[in-house]
Amino acid sequence: MTKVFIGGSRHVSRLNVQVRERLDNIMAKGFPIVVGDANGADKAVQKFLHSHNYENVEVFCSEDICRNNVGLWRTRNIKTGSTRKNAQFYSAKDRAMSKEATVGLMIWDGKSVGTLLNVYRLINLQKKALMFSLLEKRFCEFSSTLEWESFLASREFGLQHKIEQRTKLEPVPESTPLQSSFFG
């Protein structure tokens, strides 16, 4: 069954109509959703799901700290092995959601390295990712490393460099079959 990892930039506080329509489709199909606990897109998605009384949600948190759980859904606390609350501390739960899900839906503000890393993680696990770019007001579909590389090549050098540096810290994934369905 399809399980959707939904995430996005911390600077996203409202969901636009295209994203809400995708969330409506996901809920209509009854797909399980995994979402993080951060402010921004995670919290906005949680509020939307809660406003529709959607129960098939699990919130992933780092260690024993759960910053947001709007719907009081089941939580999963991911051990990070770190006490420092830095990018690596919060990335542990993102890696876990990437492994758990079969597809991803990301909401990108045009700047967030973490959101792009989630797309990268999904692609490296041979899973599909759908990313809504707020700047371009369109969805980008990723189902291969070639699509990912093409997308990244069209971005400014500074962002490319940040992504390159952060991807070097990512563990090499186990191979899994490429999943289908963009719930659209």
PDB file of C-alpha atoms in Angstrom:
ATOM      1  CA  MET A   1       0.000   0.000   0.000  1.00  0.00           C
ATOM      2  CA  THR A   2       1.098   3.549  -0.666  1.00  0.00           C
ATOM      3  CA  LYS A   3       2.415   5.414   2.364  1.00  0.00           C
ATOM      4  CA  VAL A   4       3.154   9.100   1.860  1.00  0.00           C
ATOM      5  CA  PHE A   5       5.968  11.084   3.474  1.00  0.00           C
ATOM      6  CA  ILE A   6       4.894  14.734   3.492  1.00  0.00           C
ATOM      7  CA  GLY A   7       7.361  17.449   4.368  1.00  0.00           C
ATOM      8  CA  GLY A   8       8.651  20.825   3.405  1.00  0.00           C
ATOM      9  CA  SER A   9      10.321  24.064   4.246  1.00  0.00           C
ATOM     10  CA  ARG A  10      10.093  25.613   7.677  1.00  0.00           C
ATOM     11  CA  HIS A  11       9.322  28.959   6.019  1.00  0.00           C
ATOM     12  CA  VAL A  12       6.040  27.631   4.582  1.00  0.00           C
ATOM     13  CA  SER A  13       3.147  28.451   6.875  1.00  0.00           C
ATOM     14  CA  ARG A  14       0.217  28.195   4.448  1.00  0.00           C
ATOM     15  CA  LEU A  15      -0.639  25.560   1.874  1.00  0.00           C
ATOM     16  CA  ASN A  16      -1.632  26.738  -1.568  1.00  0.00           C
ATOM     17  CA  VAL A  17      -4.574  25.323  -3.486  1.00  0.00           C
ATOM     18  CA  GLN A  18      -2.555  22.815  -5.562  1.00  0.00           C
ATOM     19  CA  VAL A  19      -0.997  21.275  -2.452  1.00  0.00           C
ATOM     20  CA  ARG A  20      -4.356  21.151  -0.653  1.00  0.00           C
ATOM     21  CA  GLU A  21      -5.859  19.350  -3.676  1.00  0.00           C
ATOM     22  CA  ARG A  22      -3.092  16.727  -3.517  1.00  0.00           C
ATOM     23  CA  LEU A  23      -3.694  16.292   0.198  1.00  0.00           C
ATOM     24  CA  ASP A  24      -7.421  15.888  -0.502  1.00  0.00           C
ATOM     25  CA  ASN A  25      -6.576  13.113  -3.009  1.00  0.00           C
ATOM     26  CA  ILE A  26      -4.309  11.384  -0.483  1.00  0.00           C
ATOM     27  CA  MET A  27      -7.030  11.498   2.183  1.00  0.00           C
ATOM     28  CA  ALA A  28      -9.724  10.326  -0.275  1.00  0.00           C
ATOM     29  CA  LYS A  29      -7.597   7.253  -1.002  1.00  0.00           C
ATOM     30  CA  GLY A  30      -7.026   6.628   2.710  1.00  0.00           C
ATOM     31  CA  PHE A  31      -3.253   6.508   2.341  1.00  0.00           C
ATOM     32  CA  PRO A  32      -1.233   6.456   5.552  1.00  0.00           C
ATOM     33  CA  ILE A  33       0.775   9.644   6.033  1.00  0.00           C
ATOM     34  CA  VAL A  34       4.049  10.184   7.848  1.00  0.00           C
ATOM     35  CA  VAL A  35       4.912  13.776   8.680  1.00  0.00           C
ATOM     36  CA  GLY A  36       7.519  15.529  10.770  1.00  0.00           C
ATOM     37  CA  ASP A  37       7.003  17.743  13.799  1.00  0.00           C
ATOM     38  CA  ALA A  38       8.688  20.967  12.639  1.00  0.00           C
ATOM     39  CA  ASN A  39       7.123  24.385  12.418  1.00  0.00           C
ATOM     40  CA  GLY A  40       6.399  25.500   8.874  1.00  0.00           C
ATOM     41  CA  ALA A  41       5.203  23.017   6.257  1.00  0.00           C
ATOM     42  CA  ASP A  42       4.975  20.087   8.707  1.00  0.00           C
ATOM     43  CA  LYS A  43       2.734  22.059  11.040  1.00  0.00           C
ATOM     44  CA  ALA A  44       0.662  23.504   8.154  1.00  0.00           C
ATOM     45  CA  VAL A  45       0.086  19.979   6.800  1.00  0.00           C
ATOM     46  CA  GLN A  46      -0.819  18.745  10.281  1.00  0.00           C
ATOM     47  CA  LYS A  47      -3.355  21.575  10.681  1.00  0.00           C
ATOM     48  CA  PHE A  48      -4.899  20.780   7.292  1.00  0.00           C
ATOM     49  CA  LEU A  49      -5.179  17.047   8.029  1.00  0.00           C
ATOM     50  CA  HIS A  50      -6.589  17.754  11.482  1.00  0.00           C
ATOM     51  CA  SER A  51      -9.173  20.182  10.067  1.00  0.00           C
ATOM     52  CA  HIS A  52     -10.391  17.297   7.893  1.00  0.00           C
ATOM     53  CA  ASN A  53     -10.404  14.868  10.848  1.00  0.00           C
ATOM     54  CA  TYR A  54      -7.921  12.626   9.044  1.00  0.00           C
ATOM     55  CA  GLU A  55      -6.652   9.958  11.410  1.00  0.00           C
ATOM     56  CA  ASN A  56      -4.262   7.882   9.282  1.00  0.00           C
ATOM     57  CA  VAL A  57      -1.257   9.984  10.327  1.00  0.00           C
ATOM     58  CA  GLU A  58       1.931   9.284  12.224  1.00  0.00           C
ATOM     59  CA  VAL A  59       4.176  12.116  13.434  1.00  0.00           C
ATOM     60  CA  PHE A  60       7.917  11.481  13.507  1.00  0.00           C
ATOM     61  CA  CYS A  61       9.957  13.263  16.184  1.00  0.00           C
ATOM     62  CA  SER A  62      13.665  13.375  17.078  1.00  0.00           C
ATOM     63  CA  GLU A  63      14.493  11.653  20.352  1.00  0.00           C
ATOM     64  CA  ASP A  64      11.829  12.408  22.989  1.00  0.00           C
ATOM     65  CA  ILE A  65      11.080  15.904  21.721  1.00  0.00           C
ATOM     66  CA  CYS A  66       7.894  16.298  19.694  1.00  0.00           C
ATOM     67  CA  ARG A  67       7.523  19.960  18.772  1.00  0.00           C
ATOM     68  CA  ASN A  68       4.136  19.742  17.024  1.00  0.00           C
ATOM     69  CA  ASN A  69       1.395  17.127  16.976  1.00  0.00           C
ATOM     70  CA  VAL A  70      -1.741  19.099  16.130  1.00  0.00           C
ATOM     71  CA  GLY A  71      -4.039  16.081  15.804  1.00  0.00           C
ATOM     72  CA  LEU A  72      -2.620  14.159  18.769  1.00  0.00           C
ATOM     73  CA  TRP A  73      -1.791  11.327  16.373  1.00  0.00           C
ATOM     74  CA  ARG A  74       0.469   8.389  17.086  1.00  0.00           C
ATOM     75  CA  THR A  75       4.116   9.477  17.294  1.00  0.00           C
ATOM     76  CA  ARG A  76       7.364   7.745  16.520  1.00  0.00           C
ATOM     77  CA  ASN A  77      10.433   8.956  18.363  1.00  0.00           C
ATOM     78  CA  ILE A  78      13.578   8.408  16.325  1.00  0.00           C
ATOM     79  CA  LYS A  79      16.858   7.976  18.177  1.00  0.00           C
ATOM     80  CA  THR A  80      19.512  10.311  16.806  1.00  0.00           C
ATOM     81  CA  GLY A  81      22.550   9.432  18.871  1.00  0.00           C
ATOM     82  CA  SER A  82      23.126  13.148  19.421  1.00  0.00           C
ATOM     83  CA  THR A  83      22.233  15.675  22.065  1.00  0.00           C
ATOM     84  CA  ARG A  84      23.003  18.670  19.830  1.00  0.00           C
ATOM     85  CA  LYS A  85      19.876  19.962  18.121  1.00  0.00           C
ATOM     86  CA  ASN A  86      21.412  20.577  14.712  1.00  0.00           C
ATOM     87  CA  ALA A  87      20.647  19.510  11.138  1.00  0.00           C
ATOM     88  CA  GLN A  88      21.912  15.970  11.770  1.00  0.00           C
ATOM     89  CA  PHE A  89      19.732  15.662  14.877  1.00  0.00           C
ATOM     90  CA  TYR A  90      16.574  16.469  12.896  1.00  0.00           C
ATOM     91  CA  SER A  91      17.695  14.627   9.745  1.00  0.00           C
ATOM     92  CA  ALA A  92      17.461  11.282  11.547  1.00  0.00           C
ATOM     93  CA  LYS A  93      13.657  11.436  11.547  1.00  0.00           C
ATOM     94  CA  ASP A  94      13.633  12.538   7.896  1.00  0.00           C
ATOM     95  CA  ARG A  95      15.756   9.517   6.962  1.00  0.00           C
ATOM     96  CA  ALA A  96      13.369   7.263   8.887  1.00  0.00           C
ATOM     97  CA  MET A  97      10.322   8.732   7.115  1.00  0.00           C
ATOM     98  CA  SER A  98      12.049   8.326   3.728  1.00  0.00           C
ATOM     99  CA  LYS A  99      12.623   4.644   4.464  1.00  0.00           C
ATOM    100  CA  GLU A 100       9.114   4.099   5.835  1.00  0.00           C
ATOM    101  CA  ALA A 101       7.201   5.795   3.024  1.00  0.00           C
ATOM    102  CA  THR A 102       6.662   4.501  -0.486  1.00  0.00           C
ATOM    103  CA  VAL A 103       6.373   8.008  -2.040  1.00  0.00           C
ATOM    104  CA  GLY A 104       6.974  11.587  -0.965  1.00  0.00           C
ATOM    105  CA  LEU A 105       5.234  14.929  -1.290  1.00  0.00           C
ATOM    106  CA  MET A 106       7.494  17.896  -0.532  1.00  0.00           C
ATOM    107  CA  ILE A 107       6.651  21.602  -0.387  1.00  0.00           C
ATOM    108  CA  TRP A 108       9.698  23.699  -1.294  1.00  0.00           C
ATOM    109  CA  ASP A 109      10.151  27.430  -0.717  1.00  0.00           C
ATOM    110  CA  GLY A 110      12.974  27.664  -3.275  1.00  0.00           C
ATOM    111  CA  LYS A 111      15.699  27.803  -0.610  1.00  0.00           C
ATOM    112  CA  SER A 112      15.361  24.955   1.885  1.00  0.00           C
ATOM    113  CA  VAL A 113      18.227  22.491   1.645  1.00  0.00           C
ATOM    114  CA  GLY A 114      16.449  20.097   4.031  1.00  0.00           C
ATOM    115  CA  THR A 115      13.424  19.790   1.747  1.00  0.00           C
ATOM    116  CA  LEU A 116      15.654  19.021  -1.237  1.00  0.00           C
ATOM    117  CA  LEU A 117      17.554  16.472   0.844  1.00  0.00           C
ATOM    118  CA  ASN A 118      14.279  14.654   1.467  1.00  0.00           C
ATOM    119  CA  VAL A 119      13.709  14.451  -2.299  1.00  0.00           C
ATOM    120  CA  TYR A 120      17.284  13.179  -2.663  1.00  0.00           C
ATOM    121  CA  ARG A 121      16.757  10.549   0.052  1.00  0.00           C
ATOM    122  CA  LEU A 122      13.582   9.249  -1.577  1.00  0.00           C
ATOM    123  CA  ILE A 123      15.186   9.071  -5.034  1.00  0.00           C
ATOM    124  CA  ASN A 124      18.221   7.262  -3.631  1.00  0.00           C
ATOM    125  CA  LEU A 125      15.861   4.723  -2.095  1.00  0.00           C
ATOM    126  CA  GLN A 126      14.363   4.302  -5.598  1.00  0.00           C
ATOM    127  CA  LYS A 127      11.080   5.899  -4.556  1.00  0.00           C
ATOM    128  CA  LYS A 128       9.201   8.652  -6.302  1.00  0.00           C
ATOM    129  CA  ALA A 129       8.927  12.174  -4.976  1.00  0.00           C
ATOM    130  CA  LEU A 130       6.577  14.949  -5.959  1.00  0.00           C
ATOM    131  CA  MET A 131       7.734  18.420  -5.001  1.00  0.00           C
ATOM    132  CA  PHE A 132       5.704  21.593  -5.195  1.00  0.00           C
ATOM    133  CA  SER A 133       7.925  24.610  -5.875  1.00  0.00           C
ATOM    134  CA  LEU A 134       6.304  27.680  -4.363  1.00  0.00           C
ATOM    135  CA  LEU A 135       8.443  30.016  -6.469  1.00  0.00           C
ATOM    136  CA  GLU A 136       7.553  28.325  -9.740  1.00  0.00           C
ATOM    137  CA  LYS A 137       4.004  27.463  -8.610  1.00  0.00           C
ATOM    138  CA  ARG A 138       4.266  23.992 -10.102  1.00  0.00           C
ATOM    139  CA  PHE A 139       4.913  20.378  -9.224  1.00  0.00           C
ATOM    140  CA  CYS A 140       8.173  18.649 -10.138  1.00  0.00           C
ATOM    141  CA  GLU A 141       8.148  14.868 -10.350  1.00  0.00           C
ATOM    142  CA  PHE A 142      11.224  12.838  -9.505  1.00  0.00           C
ATOM    143  CA  SER A 143      11.493   9.143 -10.212  1.00  0.00           C
ATOM    144  CA  SER A 144      15.156   8.826 -11.153  1.00  0.00           C
ATOM    145  CA  THR A 145      18.556  10.204 -10.278  1.00  0.00           C
ATOM    146  CA  LEU A 146      18.726  11.654 -13.803  1.00  0.00           C
ATOM    147  CA  GLU A 147      15.651  13.821 -13.093  1.00  0.00           C
ATOM    148  CA  TRP A 148      17.155  14.858  -9.761  1.00  0.00           C
ATOM    149  CA  GLU A 149      20.487  15.780 -11.338  1.00  0.00           C
ATOM    150  CA  SER A 150      18.777  17.731 -14.113  1.00  0.00           C
ATOM    151  CA  PHE A 151      16.715  19.675 -11.575  1.00  0.00           C
ATOM    152  CA  LEU A 152      19.746  20.436  -9.428  1.00  0.00           C
ATOM    153  CA  ALA A 153      21.810  21.515 -12.464  1.00  0.00           C
ATOM    154  CA  SER A 154      19.218  24.214 -13.170  1.00  0.00           C
ATOM    155  CA  ARG A 155      19.660  25.764  -9.700  1.00  0.00           C
ATOM    156  CA  GLU A 156      22.119  28.411  -8.569  1.00  0.00           C
ATOM    157  CA  PHE A 157      25.634  27.260  -7.747  1.00  0.00           C
ATOM    158  CA  GLY A 158      25.401  28.124  -4.038  1.00  0.00           C
ATOM    159  CA  LEU A 159      22.396  25.838  -3.564  1.00  0.00           C
ATOM    160  CA  GLN A 160      24.049  23.096  -5.620  1.00  0.00           C
ATOM    161  CA  HIS A 161      27.143  23.309  -3.420  1.00  0.00           C
ATOM    162  CA  LYS A 162      25.124  23.127  -0.171  1.00  0.00           C
ATOM    163  CA  ILE A 163      23.231  20.069  -1.432  1.00  0.00           C
ATOM    164  CA  GLU A 164      26.451  18.401  -2.575  1.00  0.00           C
ATOM    165  CA  GLN A 165      28.048  18.930   0.847  1.00  0.00           C
ATOM    166  CA  ARG A 166      25.029  17.619   2.751  1.00  0.00           C
ATOM    167  CA  THR A 167      24.493  14.578   0.499  1.00  0.00           C
ATOM    168  CA  LYS A 168      28.042  13.456   1.303  1.00  0.00           C
ATOM    169  CA  LEU A 169      26.851  12.949   4.906  1.00  0.00           C
ATOM    170  CA  GLU A 170      23.981  10.674   3.869  1.00  0.00           C
ATOM    171  CA  PRO A 171      24.287   6.891   4.345  1.00  0.00           C
ATOM    172  CA  VAL A 172      24.229   4.742   1.225  1.00  0.00           C
ATOM    173  CA  PRO A 173      20.692   3.288   0.973  1.00  0.00           C
ATOM    174  CA  GLU A 174      19.721  -0.300   0.451  1.00  0.00           C
ATOM    175  CA  SER A 175      18.204  -0.941  -2.960  1.00  0.00           C
ATOM    176  CA  THR A 176      14.404  -1.037  -3.122  1.00  0.00           C
ATOM    177  CA  PRO A 177      12.017  -1.250  -6.086  1.00  0.00           C
ATOM    178  CA  LEU A 178      10.818   2.050  -7.560  1.00  0.00           C
ATOM    179  CA  GLN A 179       7.271   2.776  -6.386  1.00  0.00           C
ATOM    180  CA  SER A 180       4.484   4.186  -8.516  1.00  0.00           C
ATOM    181  CA  SER A 181       1.494   6.489  -7.961  1.00  0.00           C
ATOM    182  CA  PHE A 182       1.598  10.195  -7.474  1.00  0.00           C
ATOM    183  CA  PHE A 183      -1.863  10.233  -5.847  1.00  0.00           C
ATOM    184  CA  GLY A 184      -3.017  12.897  -8.292  1.00  0.00           C
TER     185      GLY A 184
END
